[in-house]
Amino acid sequence: MPQNDYMTRFTRLHGRRLDHEERSRKKEARQAHKQSEDAQNLRGLRAKLNQQKRHKEKIQLRKQLKAHEERDVKSAGEKDPSAPLPNYLLDRSNPSTAKAISSSIKNKRKDAAARFAVPLPKVKGIAEEEMFKVLQTGKKVNKKSWKRMVTKPTFVGPDFTRRPVKYERFIRPMGLRYKKAHVTHPTLGVTVMLPIIAVKKNPSNPLYTQLGVLSKGTILEINVSDLGLTTTSGKVVWGRYAQVTNNPENDGCVNCVLLV
Amino acid sequence: MATIAPPPSKRQRREVLERSQVQADVTPAPIEAGSFKARFIDSDSNQLAEVVEIPLADASEKNVSLLLNTLLGRDKEEFTPYKFRIHLPGSDVILDNYPSPSEFLAVLRSHGVANPFETTLTLSAEPQSVFRVQAVTRLSHKISGHGQPILACQFSPKNSKWLATGSGDCTARIWDADTGTPKCTLTGHTGWVLAVSWSPCGTWLATGSYDKTVRIWDPETGKPIGKALTGHSKWVTGLAWEPYHMWQDGTPRLASSSKDGTVRVWNPIVGRAEHVLSGHKGNVTCVRWGGIGLIYTASQDKTIKCWNAADGTLAHTLNGHAHWVNHLATSSDFVLRTSYHDHTRNVPETVEAKRAKAKERFEKAAMRQGKVVERLVSASDDFTVYLWGDPSESTKPLQRMVGHQKQINHCSFSPDGNLIASASFDNHVKIWSAKDGRFLNSLRGHVAPVYQCAFSADSRLLVSCSKDTTLKVWNMQTFKLAVDLPGHEDEVWAVDWSPTDSRVGSGGKDKAVRLWCR
């Protein structure tokens, strides 16, 4: 494994050897032979690792084949589109856009009652004893235990750097940090994995909001630019709020619904 | 604690002091005295007038335009505004924008003309329309009524009062654009109405539907004329009326293209198919009826075919595209659509006079180098636009216009035949010169695929509609955004600029027709 980009740097400076294309083509062509030989002749731990690797590759391969098959089936079957489309869009297989939705969202916003409604209105509070583990520092352990470790999943912004050990009161473990969430669009019924922008509100405690704790009922801001929603003035909608619907600490993932 | 910036150095202080003492020179640079010789040519490179000397101080575009009109011996009432392009002597460079008198010399010098006083500049003069359409700026009416998305819309050529829309609720409706009220509802189709087309005289309206039929309506009463025209085996994709000046003893003909790969030429009054133009191997996406007796069809089998309208035989096949051809426009689209209705609104009395006027307008628009030539432009899924010349001379394209990065959905000729606009799924509209297919500019501003675009009658403005729920009006002189028109709640699928005044109609997925005015 290269520890730096010195290989790409070298090729940028000096180029590749002249027969590089041919060699790589031949190498790829021999790949099957190499794999077969390895599969037959490796022994012990190496054989095990090799099998694991092939197993994973084959899973990916089957998934891809299945996706191809599904796509073919779709194009073959001539189904009437359900919603009216202009002539120039009739023959195009349009990915169902998240567009109609954006207007339905707007319509719903109009009634004031719905403005503050969220899918999970009541949330169980989390006590600080449960949330934080006390870390003991220094010699006079019983007197000054001021350091805490967050025991729940958290979202930590991309520009966060830890403070010096002496000043760091809350530790958010690396293993419990999440950057992405599975976001479900309630009316469209689609779930997409999208990056989290920020934690807007943790209903249990403002401190948890500050720390970015992800618990059930937390309101997140999600980067929905991939969904292609636009405002009425024709600008791309970037951030939208969503509420966490599962217990991330139990499930190991964050699921949420967009707020409409 | 905030960091305090170091005190200014001696040099900095001296510079500040000097700046405060010396007064800035705000008087504009004097225009250099002198003059240049100008030779005027028209778009066919014929010399218009004798070479004249023009003093530099007075050489604004308006003055030069006045001068040319005087040289041509026109009366004051017949003056035509001109747009000039400067051909630099000794090179192929053409300056599209005429500079102001104060910048004139600098612009010429920057293009390598060392001594402008001793060279003869060639100015190619493009006549502009004598009337001016103003940009639409606001939503005048939002008319709901359709129960489903709106798929097509077109203004009547007779008066820009009536707007016909076709919708997914199996009806077409006619709206009164002056008052923003419904005029009549045309019910009868059993499928979505995909295409609406007014006859050039404005006395009939044809609609094509997903139910494979074409129907003819009387727009005054909203009653159908004759029975539905059946024959297609798949849905109807486009409609084209025969140009008014070619009507045989007052009966029009209508061409309809279909997904089944055929084009049918109907006599709508009798309700009979006269010809079936079969030959395409795929969906016929667009049909146009040219003014010289040819029907042009674009298809998803990558070809464009030209058919003789008289006997329904295949005249030419234009090959070139590498993928579906999505849309087709001819240089005479606008005059054929409006026939004898022009900006003066003087409608001739008799049928003969109407035909003569329609023919005269067509020939004036299509005349190039002393010949009546119809040019075609086709937009395709292979990200290119092709410009085709007279197909009887050559079946090779005049120019292949590349630059778009996604499929091109729509293209249109400006009414004066000088510009081509192409709307693409890559969020841009590109403007090309119709003379040689030269790239002129990209109109960036939409944030989602652009579906359609329409020129104003004076060719000075363009409106484009997009998936991003907005319409945008573009200035065709500066190629800048003139007005942004938000207001739709969903994708905008159809847009049309009325053929005489500044009024735009649009419809889309949000089921309401919107009318925009100045």
PDB file of N, CA and C in Angstrom, chain A residues 80-81 83-92 97 99-100 103 106 230-234 236, chain B residues 148 151 192 194 210 235 237 259 283 300 326 381 409 447 451 467-470 486 489-490 493:
ATOM      1  N   ASP A  80     -48.380   1.657 -19.868  1.00  0.00           N
ATOM      2  CA  ASP A  80     -48.800   3.039 -19.995  1.00  0.00           C
ATOM      3  C   ASP A  80     -48.329   3.813 -18.785  1.00  0.00           C
ATOM      4  N   PRO A  81     -47.734   4.980 -19.012  1.00  0.00           N
ATOM      5  CA  PRO A  81     -47.381   5.795 -17.855  1.00  0.00           C
ATOM      6  C   PRO A  81     -48.654   6.224 -17.133  1.00  0.00           C
ATOM      7  N   ALA A  83     -49.185   8.844 -15.041  1.00  0.00           N
ATOM      8  CA  ALA A  83     -49.490  10.275 -15.023  1.00  0.00           C
ATOM      9  C   ALA A  83     -49.299  10.845 -16.423  1.00  0.00           C
ATOM     10  N   PRO A  84     -50.100  11.840 -16.775  1.00  0.00           N
ATOM     11  CA  PRO A  84     -49.951  12.434 -18.102  1.00  0.00           C
ATOM     12  C   PRO A  84     -48.568  13.046 -18.286  1.00  0.00           C
ATOM     13  N   LEU A  85     -48.013  12.850 -19.486  1.00  0.00           N
ATOM     14  CA  LEU A  85     -46.702  13.401 -19.790  1.00  0.00           C
ATOM     15  C   LEU A  85     -46.777  14.046 -21.160  1.00  0.00           C
ATOM     16  N   PRO A  86     -46.013  15.113 -21.400  1.00  0.00           N
ATOM     17  CA  PRO A  86     -45.994  15.667 -22.751  1.00  0.00           C
ATOM     18  C   PRO A  86     -45.322  14.697 -23.713  1.00  0.00           C
ATOM     19  N   ASN A  87     -45.607  14.899 -24.978  1.00  0.00           N
ATOM     20  CA  ASN A  87     -45.126  14.029 -26.030  1.00  0.00           C
ATOM     21  C   ASN A  87     -43.628  13.777 -25.937  1.00  0.00           C
ATOM     22  N   TYR A  88     -42.860  14.848 -25.633  1.00  0.00           N
ATOM     23  CA  TYR A  88     -41.410  14.691 -25.676  1.00  0.00           C
ATOM     24  C   TYR A  88     -40.853  13.952 -24.481  1.00  0.00           C
ATOM     25  N   LEU A  89     -41.673  13.684 -23.454  1.00  0.00           N
ATOM     26  CA  LEU A  89     -41.157  12.923 -22.313  1.00  0.00           C
ATOM     27  C   LEU A  89     -41.716  11.510 -22.291  1.00  0.00           C
ATOM     28  N   LEU A  90     -42.620  11.206 -23.262  1.00  0.00           N
ATOM     29  CA  LEU A  90     -43.316   9.916 -23.193  1.00  0.00           C
ATOM     30  C   LEU A  90     -42.370   8.740 -23.370  1.00  0.00           C
ATOM     31  N   ASP A  91     -41.383   8.886 -24.254  1.00  0.00           N
ATOM     32  CA  ASP A  91     -40.527   7.744 -24.541  1.00  0.00           C
ATOM     33  C   ASP A  91     -39.302   7.685 -23.651  1.00  0.00           C
ATOM     34  N   ARG A  92     -39.213   8.589 -22.722  1.00  0.00           N
ATOM     35  CA  ARG A  92     -38.039   8.579 -21.854  1.00  0.00           C
ATOM     36  C   ARG A  92     -38.414   7.927 -20.538  1.00  0.00           C
ATOM     37  N   THR A  97     -39.369  11.625 -10.105  1.00  0.00           N
ATOM     38  CA  THR A  97     -38.698  12.758  -9.485  1.00  0.00           C
ATOM     39  C   THR A  97     -39.352  13.119  -8.168  1.00  0.00           C
ATOM     40  N   LYS A  99     -40.427  15.803  -7.300  1.00  0.00           N
ATOM     41  CA  LYS A  99     -40.812  17.140  -7.645  1.00  0.00           C
ATOM     42  C   LYS A  99     -42.193  17.458  -7.129  1.00  0.00           C
ATOM     43  N   ALA A 100     -43.101  16.549  -7.508  1.00  0.00           N
ATOM     44  CA  ALA A 100     -44.488  16.735  -7.114  1.00  0.00           C
ATOM     45  C   ALA A 100     -44.554  16.939  -5.625  1.00  0.00           C
ATOM     46  N   SER A 103     -44.014  20.361  -4.186  1.00  0.00           N
ATOM     47  CA  SER A 103     -45.192  21.228  -4.153  1.00  0.00           C
ATOM     48  C   SER A 103     -46.174  20.755  -3.086  1.00  0.00           C
ATOM     49  N   LYS A 106     -45.161  22.139   0.045  1.00  0.00           N
ATOM     50  CA  LYS A 106     -45.527  23.544   0.194  1.00  0.00           C
ATOM     51  C   LYS A 106     -46.989  23.695   0.578  1.00  0.00           C
ATOM     52  N   THR A 230     -36.705  21.693  -6.117  1.00  0.00           N
ATOM     53  CA  THR A 230     -36.469  23.112  -6.348  1.00  0.00           C
ATOM     54  C   THR A 230     -37.569  23.928  -5.695  1.00  0.00           C
ATOM     55  N   THR A 231     -37.237  25.166  -5.408  1.00  0.00           N
ATOM     56  CA  THR A 231     -38.233  26.077  -4.853  1.00  0.00           C
ATOM     57  C   THR A 231     -39.056  26.659  -6.004  1.00  0.00           C
ATOM     58  N   THR A 232     -40.094  27.438  -5.674  1.00  0.00           N
ATOM     59  CA  THR A 232     -40.893  28.039  -6.759  1.00  0.00           C
ATOM     60  C   THR A 232     -40.082  29.015  -7.562  1.00  0.00           C
ATOM     61  N   SER A 233     -39.087  29.634  -6.973  1.00  0.00           N
ATOM     62  CA  SER A 233     -38.294  30.572  -7.756  1.00  0.00           C
ATOM     63  C   SER A 233     -37.205  29.873  -8.537  1.00  0.00           C
ATOM     64  N   GLY A 234     -37.215  28.537  -8.509  1.00  0.00           N
ATOM     65  CA  GLY A 234     -36.311  27.810  -9.372  1.00  0.00           C
ATOM     66  C   GLY A 234     -34.914  27.602  -8.812  1.00  0.00           C
ATOM     67  N   VAL A 236     -32.294  25.418  -6.334  1.00  0.00           N
ATOM     68  CA  VAL A 236     -32.200  24.061  -5.815  1.00  0.00           C
ATOM     69  C   VAL A 236     -32.285  24.102  -4.296  1.00  0.00           C
TER      70      VAL A 236
ATOM     71  N   GLN B 148     -55.950  17.948 -14.968  1.00  0.00           N
ATOM     72  CA  GLN B 148     -54.711  17.190 -15.065  1.00  0.00           C
ATOM     73  C   GLN B 148     -53.641  18.109 -15.653  1.00  0.00           C
ATOM     74  N   LEU B 151     -50.253  19.698 -21.296  1.00  0.00           N
ATOM     75  CA  LEU B 151     -49.209  19.074 -22.097  1.00  0.00           C
ATOM     76  C   LEU B 151     -48.833  19.895 -23.326  1.00  0.00           C
ATOM     77  N   TRP B 192     -55.195  11.551 -23.231  1.00  0.00           N
ATOM     78  CA  TRP B 192     -54.560  12.869 -23.035  1.00  0.00           C
ATOM     79  C   TRP B 192     -54.424  13.586 -24.367  1.00  0.00           C
ATOM     80  N   LEU B 194     -52.211  15.541 -26.558  1.00  0.00           N
ATOM     81  CA  LEU B 194     -50.764  15.756 -26.598  1.00  0.00           C
ATOM     82  C   LEU B 194     -50.365  16.918 -27.493  1.00  0.00           C
ATOM     83  N   TYR B 210     -53.651  10.966 -27.143  1.00  0.00           N
ATOM     84  CA  TYR B 210     -53.085   9.666 -26.773  1.00  0.00           C
ATOM     85  C   TYR B 210     -54.026   8.537 -27.200  1.00  0.00           C
ATOM     86  N   TRP B 235     -50.320   6.616 -30.415  1.00  0.00           N
ATOM     87  CA  TRP B 235     -50.727   7.985 -30.123  1.00  0.00           C
ATOM     88  C   TRP B 235     -50.130   8.997 -31.096  1.00  0.00           C
ATOM     89  N   THR B 237     -48.244  12.349 -32.088  1.00  0.00           N
ATOM     90  CA  THR B 237     -47.183  13.126 -31.445  1.00  0.00           C
ATOM     91  C   THR B 237     -47.136  14.571 -31.927  1.00  0.00           C
ATOM     92  N   LYS B 259     -46.672   7.888 -33.049  1.00  0.00           N
ATOM     93  CA  LYS B 259     -45.703   6.964 -32.455  1.00  0.00           C
ATOM     94  C   LYS B 259     -45.548   5.714 -33.329  1.00  0.00           C
ATOM     95  N   ASN B 283     -40.760   5.868 -33.976  1.00  0.00           N
ATOM     96  CA  ASN B 283     -41.654   6.950 -33.571  1.00  0.00           C
ATOM     97  C   ASN B 283     -41.342   8.227 -34.355  1.00  0.00           C
ATOM     98  N   GLN B 300     -37.433   8.920 -34.466  1.00  0.00           N
ATOM     99  CA  GLN B 300     -36.472   8.306 -33.559  1.00  0.00           C
ATOM    100  C   GLN B 300     -35.596   7.283 -34.272  1.00  0.00           C
ATOM    101  N   ASN B 326     -35.309  14.665 -32.010  1.00  0.00           N
ATOM    102  CA  ASN B 326     -36.402  15.022 -31.108  1.00  0.00           C
ATOM    103  C   ASN B 326     -37.311  16.112 -31.625  1.00  0.00           C
ATOM    104  N   ASP B 381     -30.984  13.548 -29.724  1.00  0.00           N
ATOM    105  CA  ASP B 381     -30.481  12.940 -28.496  1.00  0.00           C
ATOM    106  C   ASP B 381     -28.963  12.764 -28.514  1.00  0.00           C
ATOM    107  N   ASN B 409     -33.875  18.849 -26.510  1.00  0.00           N
ATOM    108  CA  ASN B 409     -35.296  18.532 -26.580  1.00  0.00           C
ATOM    109  C   ASN B 409     -36.037  19.367 -27.607  1.00  0.00           C
ATOM    110  N   VAL B 447     -31.892  25.781 -13.551  1.00  0.00           N
ATOM    111  CA  VAL B 447     -31.183  24.810 -12.720  1.00  0.00           C
ATOM    112  C   VAL B 447     -31.708  23.401 -12.967  1.00  0.00           C
ATOM    113  N   TYR B 451     -37.229  22.601 -21.200  1.00  0.00           N
ATOM    114  CA  TYR B 451     -38.072  21.786 -22.057  1.00  0.00           C
ATOM    115  C   TYR B 451     -38.380  22.450 -23.391  1.00  0.00           C
ATOM    116  N   LYS B 467     -37.915  22.512 -16.129  1.00  0.00           N
ATOM    117  CA  LYS B 467     -38.340  21.644 -15.051  1.00  0.00           C
ATOM    118  C   LYS B 467     -38.205  22.334 -13.694  1.00  0.00           C
ATOM    119  N   ASP B 468     -37.375  23.384 -13.623  1.00  0.00           N
ATOM    120  CA  ASP B 468     -37.156  24.051 -12.341  1.00  0.00           C
ATOM    121  C   ASP B 468     -38.290  25.001 -11.974  1.00  0.00           C
ATOM    122  N   THR B 469     -39.459  24.868 -12.614  1.00  0.00           N
ATOM    123  CA  THR B 469     -40.688  25.596 -12.313  1.00  0.00           C
ATOM    124  C   THR B 469     -40.665  27.064 -12.727  1.00  0.00           C
ATOM    125  N   THR B 470     -39.661  27.489 -13.452  1.00  0.00           N
ATOM    126  CA  THR B 470     -39.655  28.895 -13.852  1.00  0.00           C
ATOM    127  C   THR B 470     -39.699  29.029 -15.362  1.00  0.00           C
ATOM    128  N   PRO B 486     -40.824  33.343 -11.908  1.00  0.00           N
ATOM    129  CA  PRO B 486     -41.240  32.236 -11.070  1.00  0.00           C
ATOM    130  C   PRO B 486     -42.752  32.294 -10.903  1.00  0.00           C
ATOM    131  N   GLU B 489     -45.939  26.023  -9.842  1.00  0.00           N
ATOM    132  CA  GLU B 489     -45.649  25.237  -8.652  1.00  0.00           C
ATOM    133  C   GLU B 489     -44.952  23.936  -9.000  1.00  0.00           C
ATOM    134  N   ASP B 490     -44.873  23.631 -10.278  1.00  0.00           N
ATOM    135  CA  ASP B 490     -44.210  22.394 -10.688  1.00  0.00           C
ATOM    136  C   ASP B 490     -43.636  22.587 -12.084  1.00  0.00           C
ATOM    137  N   TRP B 493     -44.258  22.563 -18.804  1.00  0.00           N
ATOM    138  CA  TRP B 493     -44.080  21.669 -19.950  1.00  0.00           C
ATOM    139  C   TRP B 493     -44.336  22.334 -21.290  1.00  0.00           C
TER     140      TRP B 493
END
